[in-house]
CSV table of C-alpha atoms and ligand atoms in Angstrom, one decimal:
chain,number,residue,atom,x,y,z
A,55,MET,CA,48.2,54.4,-20.1
A,56,GLY,CA,48.8,52.1,-18.0
A,57,LYS,CA,46.7,48.5,-17.9
A,58,LYS,CA,44.3,47.2,-16.0
A,59,VAL,CA,45.1,43.3,-14.8
A,60,TYR,CA,42.5,41.1,-12.9
A,61,ILE,CA,43.8,38.6,-11.0
A,62,LYS,CA,41.4,35.1,-9.5
A,63,THR,CA,43.3,33.4,-6.7
A,64,TYR,CA,41.2,30.1,-6.9
A,65,GLY,CA,42.8,27.4,-4.3
A,66,CYS,CA,45.5,26.5,-1.9
A,67,GLN,CA,47.5,29.1,0.0
A,68,MET,CA,50.6,28.6,-2.6
A,69,ASN,CA,47.6,29.5,-6.1
A,70,VAL,CA,48.3,32.2,-4.1
A,71,TYR,CA,51.8,32.8,-4.1
A,72,ASP,CA,51.6,31.7,-7.6
A,73,SER,CA,49.1,34.5,-8.0
A,74,GLY,CA,51.6,37.2,-6.5
A,75,ARG,CA,54.8,36.3,-8.3
A,76,MET,CA,52.8,37.2,-11.1
A,77,LEU,CA,52.3,40.3,-10.3
A,78,ASP,CA,55.6,41.2,-9.5
A,79,ILE,CA,55.7,40.7,-13.4
A,80,LEU,CA,53.5,42.7,-14.5
A,81,LYS,CA,54.7,45.5,-12.7
A,82,PRO,CA,57.4,46.9,-14.1
A,83,ARG,CA,55.2,46.6,-17.3
A,84,GLY,CA,52.8,48.6,-17.0
A,85,PHE,CA,50.4,46.4,-15.5
A,86,GLU,CA,48.4,47.6,-12.1
A,87,PRO,CA,46.2,45.3,-10.2
A,88,VAL,CA,42.5,45.8,-10.2
A,89,ALA,CA,39.8,43.9,-8.8
A,90,SER,CA,37.0,42.5,-10.8
A,91,ALA,CA,37.3,41.9,-14.6
A,92,ASP,CA,34.9,44.5,-15.4
A,93,GLY,CA,37.4,46.9,-17.9
A,94,ALA,CA,40.1,44.9,-17.0
A,95,ASP,CA,43.0,44.8,-19.9
A,96,LEU,CA,43.6,40.7,-18.7
A,97,VAL,CA,42.0,38.5,-16.6
A,98,ILE,CA,43.5,35.4,-15.1
A,99,LEU,CA,42.2,32.4,-13.5
A,100,ASN,CA,44.7,31.1,-11.5
A,101,THR,CA,42.8,28.3,-11.0
A,102,CYS,CA,42.7,24.7,-8.6
A,103,HIS,CA,41.9,21.5,-10.1
A,104,ILE,CA,42.1,19.4,-6.2
A,105,ARG,CA,38.4,18.6,-6.7
A,106,GLU,CA,35.7,18.6,-9.5
A,107,LYS,CA,33.8,21.6,-8.3
A,108,ALA,CA,36.8,23.8,-7.5
A,109,SER,CA,37.7,22.9,-11.4
A,110,GLU,CA,33.7,23.9,-12.3
A,111,LYS,CA,33.6,26.6,-11.2
A,112,VAL,CA,36.8,28.1,-13.5
A,113,TYR,CA,33.9,27.6,-16.2
A,114,SER,CA,30.9,29.6,-14.6
A,115,ASP,CA,33.4,32.2,-14.4
A,116,ILE,CA,34.5,31.8,-17.8
A,117,GLY,CA,30.7,32.4,-18.9
A,118,ARG,CA,30.3,35.6,-16.3
A,119,ILE,CA,33.9,38.2,-18.4
A,120,ARG,CA,32.6,36.6,-21.7
A,121,ARG,CA,28.9,37.6,-20.9
A,122,ALA,CA,30.4,41.3,-19.3
A,123,GLU,CA,32.9,41.6,-22.1
A,124,LYS,CA,31.8,45.5,-23.1
A,125,PRO,CA,33.3,44.6,-27.4
A,126,ALA,CA,33.6,49.2,-27.5
A,127,ALA,CA,35.5,48.9,-24.5
A,128,GLY,CA,38.6,46.3,-25.8
A,129,THR,CA,38.3,42.6,-26.0
A,130,PRO,CA,40.6,41.4,-22.5
A,131,VAL,CA,42.9,39.0,-22.6
A,132,ILE,CA,41.3,35.7,-20.6
A,133,ALA,CA,44.6,33.6,-19.2
A,134,VAL,CA,43.7,30.2,-17.3
A,135,ALA,CA,46.6,29.3,-14.9
A,136,GLY,CA,47.2,26.8,-11.9
A,137,CYS,CA,46.2,23.5,-12.3
A,138,VAL,CA,42.9,23.4,-14.1
A,139,GLY,CA,45.4,25.2,-17.4
A,140,GLN,CA,47.5,22.2,-16.5
A,141,ALA,CA,44.7,19.2,-16.3
A,142,GLU,CA,42.9,20.3,-19.0
A,143,GLY,CA,44.4,23.1,-21.5
A,144,ALA,CA,43.7,20.7,-24.4
A,145,GLU,CA,39.6,20.7,-23.4
A,146,ILE,CA,40.0,24.6,-22.8
A,147,MET,CA,40.3,25.8,-25.8
A,148,ARG,CA,38.1,24.1,-27.0
A,149,ARG,CA,35.6,24.1,-24.7
A,150,ALA,CA,36.4,28.5,-24.1
A,151,PRO,CA,37.5,29.5,-27.2
A,152,SER,CA,37.2,33.4,-25.1
A,153,VAL,CA,40.6,31.6,-24.0
A,154,GLU,CA,43.1,33.1,-25.2
A,155,LEU,CA,46.1,31.6,-22.9
A,156,VAL,CA,46.4,28.9,-20.8
A,157,PHE,CA,49.0,27.6,-19.1
A,158,GLY,CA,50.4,25.3,-15.8
A,159,PRO,CA,51.9,26.8,-12.1
A,160,GLN,CA,55.4,25.9,-13.7
A,161,THR,CA,55.2,28.4,-16.7
A,162,TYR,CA,54.1,31.4,-15.2
A,163,HIS,CA,58.0,33.1,-15.3
A,164,ARG,CA,56.7,33.5,-18.6
A,165,LEU,CA,54.4,35.2,-18.9
A,166,PRO,CA,55.8,38.5,-20.9
A,167,ASP,CA,56.2,35.9,-24.0
A,168,PHE,CA,53.0,34.5,-23.9
A,169,LEU,CA,50.7,38.3,-23.9
A,170,LYS,CA,53.7,38.9,-26.8
A,171,THR,CA,52.4,36.0,-28.8
A,172,VAL,CA,48.6,36.8,-27.9
A,173,GLU,CA,49.4,40.4,-29.3
A,174,ARG,CA,50.6,39.1,-32.1
A,175,GLN,CA,48.5,36.5,-33.1
A,176,ARG,CA,45.3,39.3,-32.2
A,177,ALA,CA,47.2,42.2,-34.6
A,178,ALA,CA,47.4,39.0,-37.8
A,179,GLY,CA,42.9,39.5,-37.1
A,180,LYS,CA,42.2,36.1,-34.7
A,181,ARG,CA,41.4,35.4,-31.3
A,182,ALA,CA,45.2,34.3,-29.8
A,183,ARG,CA,44.9,31.0,-28.7
A,184,VAL,CA,48.5,30.3,-26.6
A,185,PHE,CA,49.1,26.4,-24.6
A,186,ASP,CA,51.8,26.0,-22.4
A,187,GLY,CA,52.0,22.8,-20.7
A,188,ASP,CA,55.0,22.4,-19.1
A,189,PHE,CA,57.1,22.1,-15.6
A,190,PRO,CA,60.1,24.4,-16.3
A,191,VAL,CA,59.6,24.4,-12.6
A,192,GLU,CA,63.8,25.3,-12.1
A,193,GLU,CA,63.9,27.8,-14.0
A,194,LYS,CA,61.0,29.8,-13.1
A,195,PHE,CA,62.8,30.3,-10.3
A,196,ASP,CA,65.5,32.0,-11.2
A,197,GLN,CA,63.5,33.5,-13.4
A,198,LEU,CA,61.0,35.0,-10.8
A,199,PRO,CA,62.0,38.9,-10.0
A,200,LYS,CA,62.0,40.0,-6.8
A,201,ILE,CA,59.4,40.3,-5.1
A,202,HIS,CA,58.3,44.3,-5.1
A,203,GLN,CA,56.3,44.5,-2.6
A,204,ALA,CA,54.2,42.4,1.2
A,205,ALA,CA,50.3,43.3,0.9
A,206,GLY,CA,51.6,43.2,5.0
A,207,ALA,CA,53.2,41.8,7.8
A,208,SER,CA,51.8,37.9,6.7
A,209,ALA,CA,53.5,36.4,3.7
A,210,PHE,CA,53.9,32.5,1.4
A,211,LEU,CA,57.5,31.5,0.6
A,212,THR,CA,57.4,28.6,-1.5
A,213,ILE,CA,60.5,26.9,-0.5
A,214,GLN,CA,58.8,23.0,-2.6
A,215,GLU,CA,56.7,22.0,-5.4
A,216,GLY,CA,55.6,19.4,-6.4
A,217,CYS,CA,55.0,15.2,-5.6
A,218,ASP,CA,56.3,11.9,-6.0
A,219,LYS,CA,54.3,10.7,-3.9
A,220,PHE,CA,51.1,9.8,-5.5
A,221,CYS,CA,48.1,9.5,-3.7
A,222,THR,CA,45.7,7.4,-5.2
A,223,PHE,CA,43.3,10.4,-4.9
A,224,CYS,CA,45.4,13.4,-5.8
A,225,VAL,CA,46.7,15.2,-9.2
A,226,VAL,CA,48.6,17.1,-7.8
A,227,PRO,CA,52.5,15.0,-8.8
A,228,TYR,CA,50.5,15.5,-12.8
A,229,THR,CA,49.5,19.1,-12.4
A,230,ARG,CA,51.8,20.9,-10.0
A,231,GLY,CA,54.5,17.6,-10.8
A,232,ALA,CA,57.9,16.2,-9.7
A,233,GLU,CA,59.5,17.7,-6.3
A,234,PHE,CA,61.2,20.4,-6.4
A,235,SER,CA,62.9,22.0,-3.4
A,236,ARG,CA,64.7,25.2,-3.1
A,237,PRO,CA,68.3,26.1,-2.4
A,238,VAL,CA,68.8,28.1,0.4
A,239,ASP,CA,70.7,30.7,-0.8
A,240,ALA,CA,67.0,31.5,-3.3
A,241,ILE,CA,64.6,31.3,0.2
A,242,GLU,CA,67.2,33.3,2.9
A,243,SER,CA,67.4,36.3,0.5
A,244,GLU,CA,63.3,35.8,-0.6
A,245,ALA,CA,62.7,36.0,3.5
A,246,GLN,CA,65.3,38.6,3.5
A,247,GLU,CA,63.7,40.6,1.7
A,248,LEU,CA,59.9,40.0,2.8
A,249,ALA,CA,61.5,41.0,6.2
A,250,ALA,CA,63.2,43.6,4.9
A,251,MET,CA,59.6,44.9,4.1
A,252,GLY,CA,57.8,44.8,7.4
A,253,VAL,CA,56.3,40.8,7.3
A,254,CYS,CA,57.5,38.9,10.5
A,255,ASP,CA,55.6,35.9,9.7
A,256,ILE,CA,56.0,33.8,7.7
A,257,THR,CA,54.4,30.9,6.6
A,258,LEU,CA,57.2,27.8,4.2
A,259,LEU,CA,55.0,26.2,1.3
A,260,GLY,CA,55.3,22.7,-1.0
A,261,GLN,CA,53.0,20.1,-1.8
A,262,ASN,CA,54.9,18.5,0.3
A,263,VAL,CA,57.8,21.3,3.1
A,264,SER,CA,58.2,18.2,5.2
A,265,GLY,CA,59.7,16.9,2.4
A,266,TYR,CA,62.0,19.9,1.9
A,267,HIS,CA,65.8,19.0,0.3
A,268,GLY,CA,67.8,21.7,-0.8
A,269,ALA,CA,70.8,22.7,-1.5
A,270,GLY,CA,73.1,24.5,1.1
A,271,GLU,CA,75.4,26.2,0.0
A,272,LYS,CA,79.0,23.8,-0.4
A,273,GLY,CA,76.2,21.5,-1.8
A,274,ASP,CA,74.5,20.0,1.5
A,275,ALA,CA,70.9,19.1,1.9
A,276,PHE,CA,69.0,20.5,3.8
A,277,GLY,CA,66.1,19.4,5.3
A,278,LEU,CA,62.8,20.8,6.1
A,279,GLY,CA,64.0,21.6,9.6
A,280,ALA,CA,67.9,22.8,9.2
A,281,LEU,CA,66.0,25.5,6.5
A,282,ILE,CA,63.6,26.8,9.9
A,283,ARG,CA,66.5,27.4,12.3
A,284,ARG,CA,68.6,29.1,9.1
A,285,LEU,CA,65.2,31.2,8.9
A,286,ALA,CA,65.2,32.1,13.0
A,287,GLU,CA,68.2,34.0,12.5
A,288,ILE,CA,66.7,37.2,9.9
A,289,PRO,CA,66.3,40.0,12.1
A,290,GLY,CA,62.5,41.0,12.4
A,291,LEU,CA,61.0,37.7,11.9
A,292,GLU,CA,58.8,36.5,15.2
A,293,ARG,CA,56.5,33.7,13.2
A,294,ILE,CA,57.5,30.6,11.9
A,295,ARG,CA,55.0,27.8,10.1
A,296,TYR,CA,55.3,25.4,7.4
A,297,THR,CA,52.5,23.2,5.2
A,298,THR,CA,51.7,21.7,4.2
A,299,SER,CA,53.3,18.2,5.6
A,300,HIS,CA,52.9,14.6,5.4
A,301,PRO,CA,52.7,12.1,8.7
A,302,ARG,CA,55.1,9.3,6.3
A,303,ASP,CA,58.2,12.5,6.7
A,304,MET,CA,58.1,14.2,9.7
A,305,ASP,CA,61.1,13.5,11.9
A,306,ASP,CA,62.4,14.6,15.2
A,307,ASP,CA,64.4,16.8,14.3
A,308,LEU,CA,61.3,19.1,13.0
A,309,ILE,CA,59.5,17.6,17.0
A,310,ALA,CA,64.0,19.1,18.5
A,311,VAL,CA,62.6,22.9,16.5
A,312,HIS,CA,59.1,23.6,17.6
A,313,THR,CA,60.2,23.5,21.2
A,314,GLU,CA,63.9,24.8,19.6
A,315,VAL,CA,62.9,27.7,18.5
A,316,PRO,CA,61.0,29.9,19.7
A,317,GLN,CA,60.3,31.5,16.1
A,318,CYS,CA,58.6,27.9,14.7
A,319,MET,CA,55.3,28.5,15.7
A,320,PRO,CA,52.0,25.7,18.4
A,321,TYR,CA,51.0,24.7,15.0
A,322,LEU,CA,51.1,21.7,12.8
A,323,HIS,CA,48.8,21.7,10.3
A,324,LEU,CA,49.5,17.2,9.6
A,325,PRO,CA,47.0,15.8,6.4
A,326,VAL,CA,45.9,11.9,7.5
A,327,GLN,CA,42.9,11.4,5.2
A,328,SER,CA,41.2,8.3,7.1
A,329,GLY,CA,42.1,6.2,10.2
A,330,SER,CA,41.9,3.2,9.4
A,331,ASP,CA,44.5,1.0,7.8
A,332,ARG,CA,43.2,-0.7,4.6
A,333,ILE,CA,42.2,1.9,3.0
A,334,LEU,CA,45.4,4.6,4.2
A,335,ALA,CA,47.6,1.8,2.4
A,336,GLU,CA,44.1,2.3,0.0
A,337,MET,CA,45.6,5.7,-1.0
A,338,ASN,CA,48.7,5.3,-1.0
A,339,ARG,CA,49.6,7.0,1.7
A,340,GLY,CA,52.6,4.6,3.3
A,341,HIS,CA,51.8,4.5,7.6
A,342,SER,CA,49.6,3.5,9.8
A,343,ALA,CA,46.4,5.5,11.7
A,344,ASP,CA,48.9,3.9,14.5
A,345,GLN,CA,52.5,5.6,13.0
A,346,TYR,CA,49.8,9.3,12.6
A,347,ARG,CA,48.8,8.8,17.0
A,348,ASP,CA,52.6,7.8,17.3
A,349,PHE,CA,53.8,10.6,16.2
A,350,ILE,CA,51.5,13.2,17.6
A,351,GLY,CA,52.3,11.4,21.2
A,352,ARG,CA,55.6,12.3,20.4
A,353,LEU,CA,55.0,15.8,18.7
A,354,ARG,CA,52.4,17.1,22.5
A,355,SER,CA,55.4,15.6,24.6
A,356,ALA,CA,57.8,17.6,23.5
A,357,ARG,CA,55.4,20.4,22.6
A,358,PRO,CA,52.5,20.1,24.7
A,359,ASP,CA,50.3,23.3,23.7
A,360,ILE,CA,50.9,22.3,19.9
A,361,ALA,CA,47.4,22.9,17.9
A,362,LEU,CA,46.6,21.2,15.6
A,363,SER,CA,45.2,20.7,12.1
A,364,SER,CA,44.7,18.0,9.3
A,365,ASP,CA,43.2,16.9,6.6
A,366,PHE,CA,40.5,14.7,5.4
A,367,ILE,CA,38.6,13.3,3.1
A,368,VAL,CA,35.4,10.4,3.4
A,369,GLY,CA,33.6,8.1,1.1
A,370,PHE,CA,37.1,6.9,-0.6
A,371,PRO,CA,36.5,4.1,-2.9
A,372,GLY,CA,35.7,1.3,-1.4
A,373,GLU,CA,35.6,3.2,2.1
A,374,SER,CA,33.4,0.9,5.0
A,375,ASP,CA,31.2,1.8,8.0
A,376,ASP,CA,33.6,0.2,9.8
A,377,ASP,CA,36.4,2.3,8.1
A,378,PHE,CA,34.8,5.7,8.6
A,379,GLN,CA,34.6,4.4,12.5
A,380,ALA,CA,38.3,4.6,12.4
A,381,THR,CA,38.5,7.3,11.0
A,382,MET,CA,35.8,9.1,14.3
A,383,GLN,CA,38.0,7.0,16.4
A,384,LEU,CA,40.7,9.3,15.6
A,385,VAL,CA,39.4,12.5,15.7
A,386,ARG,CA,37.7,11.9,18.6
A,387,ASP,CA,41.8,9.9,19.7
A,388,ILE,CA,43.8,13.5,18.3
A,389,GLY,CA,42.2,16.0,19.0
A,390,PHE,CA,42.1,18.9,16.4
A,391,SER,CA,42.3,22.9,16.5
A,392,GLN,CA,40.4,23.5,13.2
A,393,ALA,CA,40.8,20.5,10.5
A,394,TYR,CA,39.5,19.8,6.8
A,395,SER,CA,37.0,17.2,5.5
A,396,PHE,CA,36.5,16.1,1.9
A,397,LYS,CA,34.3,14.3,-0.1
A,398,TYR,CA,35.9,12.3,-2.0
A,399,SER,CA,36.3,13.6,-5.8
A,400,PRO,CA,37.2,10.7,-8.5
A,401,ARG,CA,39.7,12.9,-10.3
A,402,PRO,CA,41.0,11.7,-14.0
A,403,GLY,CA,43.5,9.6,-15.1
A,404,THR,CA,43.7,8.6,-10.8
A,405,PRO,CA,44.1,5.6,-10.0
A,406,ALA,CA,40.8,5.7,-7.1
A,407,ALA,CA,39.0,7.6,-9.8
A,408,GLU,CA,38.8,4.5,-12.4
A,409,ARG,CA,37.6,1.8,-9.3
A,410,LYS,CA,34.3,0.2,-9.3
A,411,ASP,CA,32.8,0.7,-6.3
A,412,GLN,CA,32.3,4.1,-5.7
A,413,ILE,CA,30.5,5.8,-2.2
A,414,PRO,CA,27.3,6.3,-3.2
A,415,ASP,CA,27.3,10.6,-2.5
A,416,SER,CA,24.0,10.5,-0.2
A,417,VAL,CA,26.8,7.7,1.6
A,418,ARG,CA,29.7,10.6,1.0
A,419,SER,CA,27.3,12.7,2.5
A,420,GLU,CA,26.4,11.6,5.6
A,421,ARG,CA,29.4,10.5,6.8
A,422,LEU,CA,30.7,13.9,5.9
A,423,ALA,CA,28.3,16.0,8.5
A,424,GLU,CA,28.8,13.0,10.7
A,425,LEU,CA,32.7,13.3,10.3
A,426,GLN,CA,32.1,16.9,10.5
A,427,ALA,CA,30.0,17.4,13.3
A,428,GLU,CA,32.4,16.5,15.7
A,429,LEU,CA,35.2,18.3,14.3
A,430,ASN,CA,33.2,21.1,14.8
A,431,ARG,CA,32.9,20.3,18.1
A,432,GLN,CA,36.8,20.1,18.5
A,433,GLN,CA,37.0,23.0,17.3
A,434,LEU,CA,34.5,25.4,20.0
A,435,GLU,CA,35.9,23.5,22.2
A,436,PHE,CA,39.5,24.5,21.1
A,437,ASN,CA,38.5,28.0,21.1
A,438,MET,CA,36.6,28.7,24.9
A,439,ALA,CA,40.0,27.1,26.2
A,440,ALA,CA,41.4,30.0,25.1
A,441,VAL,CA,39.3,32.5,27.9
A,442,GLY,CA,41.0,33.7,30.5
A,443,ARG,CA,44.5,33.7,28.1
A,444,THR,CA,47.0,36.3,27.2
A,445,MET,CA,48.0,35.8,24.3
A,446,PRO,CA,50.6,37.1,20.8
A,447,VAL,CA,48.8,37.9,18.5
A,448,LEU,CA,50.1,39.5,14.4
A,449,LEU,CA,46.6,43.2,14.2
A,450,ASP,CA,46.7,41.9,10.1
A,451,ARG,CA,42.9,44.3,9.7
A,452,PRO,CA,40.8,46.6,10.9
A,453,GLY,CA,37.3,44.3,11.9
A,454,ASN,CA,33.8,45.4,11.3
A,455,ARG,CA,32.7,46.8,14.7
A,456,PRO,CA,34.6,50.5,15.8
A,457,GLY,CA,37.9,50.6,16.5
A,458,GLN,CA,38.4,46.4,16.2
A,459,LEU,CA,41.7,45.1,14.8
A,460,VAL,CA,41.6,41.5,14.2
A,461,GLY,CA,44.7,39.6,14.1
A,462,ARG,CA,46.2,35.7,14.1
A,463,SER,CA,46.9,34.0,17.6
A,464,PRO,CA,49.6,31.5,18.1
A,465,TYR,CA,47.7,28.6,16.9
A,466,MET,CA,46.2,30.0,13.9
A,467,GLN,CA,43.1,31.6,15.6
A,468,ALA,CA,41.3,35.0,14.3
A,469,VAL,CA,41.2,36.7,16.9
A,470,HIS,CA,38.9,40.5,17.7
A,471,VAL,CA,40.4,42.4,20.0
A,472,GLY,CA,38.0,45.4,20.9
A,473,PHE,CA,39.5,48.6,22.1
A,474,PRO,CA,38.3,50.1,25.6
A,475,GLY,CA,36.7,53.4,24.3
A,476,ALA,CA,36.1,52.7,20.8
A,477,GLY,CA,32.8,52.5,20.8
A,478,ASN,CA,31.7,55.6,21.3
A,479,MET,CA,33.5,56.6,18.4
A,480,GLU,CA,31.1,57.3,15.2
A,481,GLU,CA,29.7,55.3,14.4
A,482,PRO,CA,32.0,54.0,10.5
A,483,THR,CA,29.7,54.6,7.3
A,484,HIS,CA,30.9,51.6,5.8
A,485,PRO,CA,32.8,49.5,7.8
A,486,ASP,CA,35.1,48.1,6.1
A,487,ILE,CA,36.9,50.6,4.5
A,488,ASP,CA,36.8,53.4,6.8
A,489,ALA,CA,37.1,51.5,10.9
A,490,ALA,CA,40.5,51.1,10.5
A,491,ALA,CA,41.8,55.0,8.4
A,492,ARG,CA,39.3,55.8,12.0
A,493,SER,CA,40.5,53.8,14.8
A,494,PRO,CA,43.5,55.6,16.8
A,495,TYR,CA,45.1,51.6,16.9
A,496,SER,CA,45.6,51.4,12.7
A,497,ASP,CA,48.9,51.6,13.7
A,498,ARG,CA,48.5,48.2,15.7
A,499,ILE,CA,48.5,46.4,11.9
A,500,GLY,CA,51.5,44.6,11.3
A,501,ARG,CA,52.4,44.3,15.3
A,502,LEU,CA,51.9,41.8,18.2
A,503,MET,CA,50.1,43.2,20.9
A,504,MET,CA,49.2,41.3,24.0
A,505,VAL,CA,45.6,40.9,24.2
A,506,GLU,CA,43.2,38.5,27.0
A,507,ILE,CA,41.0,36.7,25.4
A,508,MET,CA,38.0,38.0,26.4
A,509,SER,CA,34.7,34.8,25.9
A,510,ALA,CA,35.1,32.8,22.5
A,511,GLY,CA,33.0,31.7,19.4
A,512,PRO,CA,33.7,28.6,16.3
A,513,ASN,CA,35.2,30.3,14.0
A,514,SER,CA,37.0,32.9,16.2
A,515,LEU,CA,38.0,34.6,19.7
A,516,GLU,CA,37.2,38.1,20.8
A,517,GLY,CA,39.1,39.8,23.5
A,518,ARG,CA,41.4,43.5,24.7
A,519,PRO,CA,44.3,44.3,24.8
A,520,ALA,CA,46.1,43.7,28.4
A,521,ASP,CA,49.0,46.3,28.3
A,522,HIS,CA,45.5,48.7,27.5
A,523,PHE,CA,46.3,51.5,30.5
A,524,SER,CA,50.0,50.6,30.1
A,525,GLU,CA,50.4,51.4,26.9
A,526,THR,CA,48.3,54.7,26.4
A,527,ALA,CA,49.2,55.9,29.3
A,528,ALA,CA,52.9,57.2,28.1
B,1745,5AD,N1,38.6,13.9,-3.0
B,1745,5AD,C1,38.7,14.9,-2.1
B,1745,5AD,N2,39.7,15.1,-1.2
B,1745,5AD,C2,40.9,15.7,-2.3
B,1745,5AD,N3,42.3,16.3,-1.8
B,1745,5AD,C3,43.2,15.7,-2.4
B,1745,5AD,N4,42.6,15.0,-3.9
B,1745,5AD,C4,40.9,14.8,-3.0
B,1745,5AD,C5,39.7,14.0,-3.6
B,1745,5AD,N5,40.7,13.2,-5.1
B,1745,5AD,C6,42.5,17.0,-0.7
B,1745,5AD,C7,42.7,16.0,0.7
B,1745,5AD,C8,44.3,17.5,0.3
B,1745,5AD,C9,43.4,18.6,0.4
B,1745,5AD,C10,44.4,19.2,-0.3
B,1745,5AD,O1,42.4,18.0,-1.1
B,1745,5AD,O2,42.2,16.2,1.8
B,1745,5AD,O3,45.4,16.8,1.7
B,1746,SF4,FE1,48.7,14.8,-3.4
B,1746,SF4,FE2,49.3,13.0,-1.3
B,1746,SF4,FE3,51.2,14.4,-3.2
B,1746,SF4,FE4,50.1,15.3,-0.6
B,1746,SF4,S1,50.9,14.2,-0.7
B,1746,SF4,S2,50.0,15.9,-2.7
B,1746,SF4,S3,47.8,14.1,-1.5
B,1746,SF4,S4,50.3,13.0,-3.7
């Protein structure tokens, strides 16, 4: 009988990619993915350590799974993977005796061996205790199997991992290890496999994709721009994005790629963290606020419609009101289509966590609220500017309303597409599941469609097919 695995993914897109690759390893070994820990034989928590809240959730989830266990159904193997596993492996083993397997982001290709060891230890009548916190990143990519199945028209592809930048607030250099770029041919084959499975939209992933420097076939180094140009030659790949970049490595070639490669989407997530030069220096970011403004200015001259996203941290140790206001000024100067903002969270082992001048939580919360109000205002303004325009939308799932489909604009906005006449259909009993099945338009999922944007809200756009009448007449 087949075994069941439940994988819960926390945190960033790279974890989403890693969870998919774990399934690629487990499926040929008889594991079927299930949607809950209930009745699963193996539960993998693929964790995130970036902020305190992210890692706390893991311990409460372990407790919940433990309590829900039904001894008669057999005890599932609980595994903690990802960055909490890497950073706190020994502590998890101590604090959570129900966890039998812990491994970091760089060793999941060893899962089959881990599971054998767990079985062996269980057969000897003990709860297993297996921990691997190694960093063999090159070996991992060499040993991962081929991708089995794409989940839809959009996919992530990891091209680079790890980070050598050591921002003083960040755990990534400790949990993901040193920067490593996958060779060009490995990335190209994976992109070709994805395209052959119907993927037309890929996001190239890495902690520092803009620092990509993978080896080409002749041993020559490729930058991110050269890699994107190469991937754009793959038939069927219509949209290429990349994330996350660092302002320090953004260069003119990337600007040129945004103007010359039609598949390169007009959207860039470029974290700036702060608008204060003093704080940027203390964060060890390696650039000033004006250098960021200057890069964005050059990018916008070349590609005026580019949508910009960023990450911000408020309440970094020592951040004064003036420093925070410099961040607000930068936000007003640039204008973002969307952004992520966080209260500074001291992470064990990072230099900033040791500082005595931590900012009280009440101040961090106030600053976050002020920043988010401005970012939300900008996001709504950006969305409103789309009303009346017609743009290509990649439809990727059914919406909640009958006949409605949801997709992404070139600028990463969620777009709800209603089809004229679809509202006359019978109300579905289970909107999520039945809407697609009943929609005469469900065959459009996974395809690009020109959509006329009719209205906009803070988080999404509403539109209708621009070519509806000509298409349905055919
Ligand atoms: N506290 C708050 N936010 C953080 N980030 C990374 N480390 C911390 C921290 N210690 C944010 C940064 C980064 C994003 C992925 O998470 O903004 O760009
Ligand atoms: Fe963390 Fe800075 Fe590296 Fe980004 S560049 S992963 S914030 S250390």
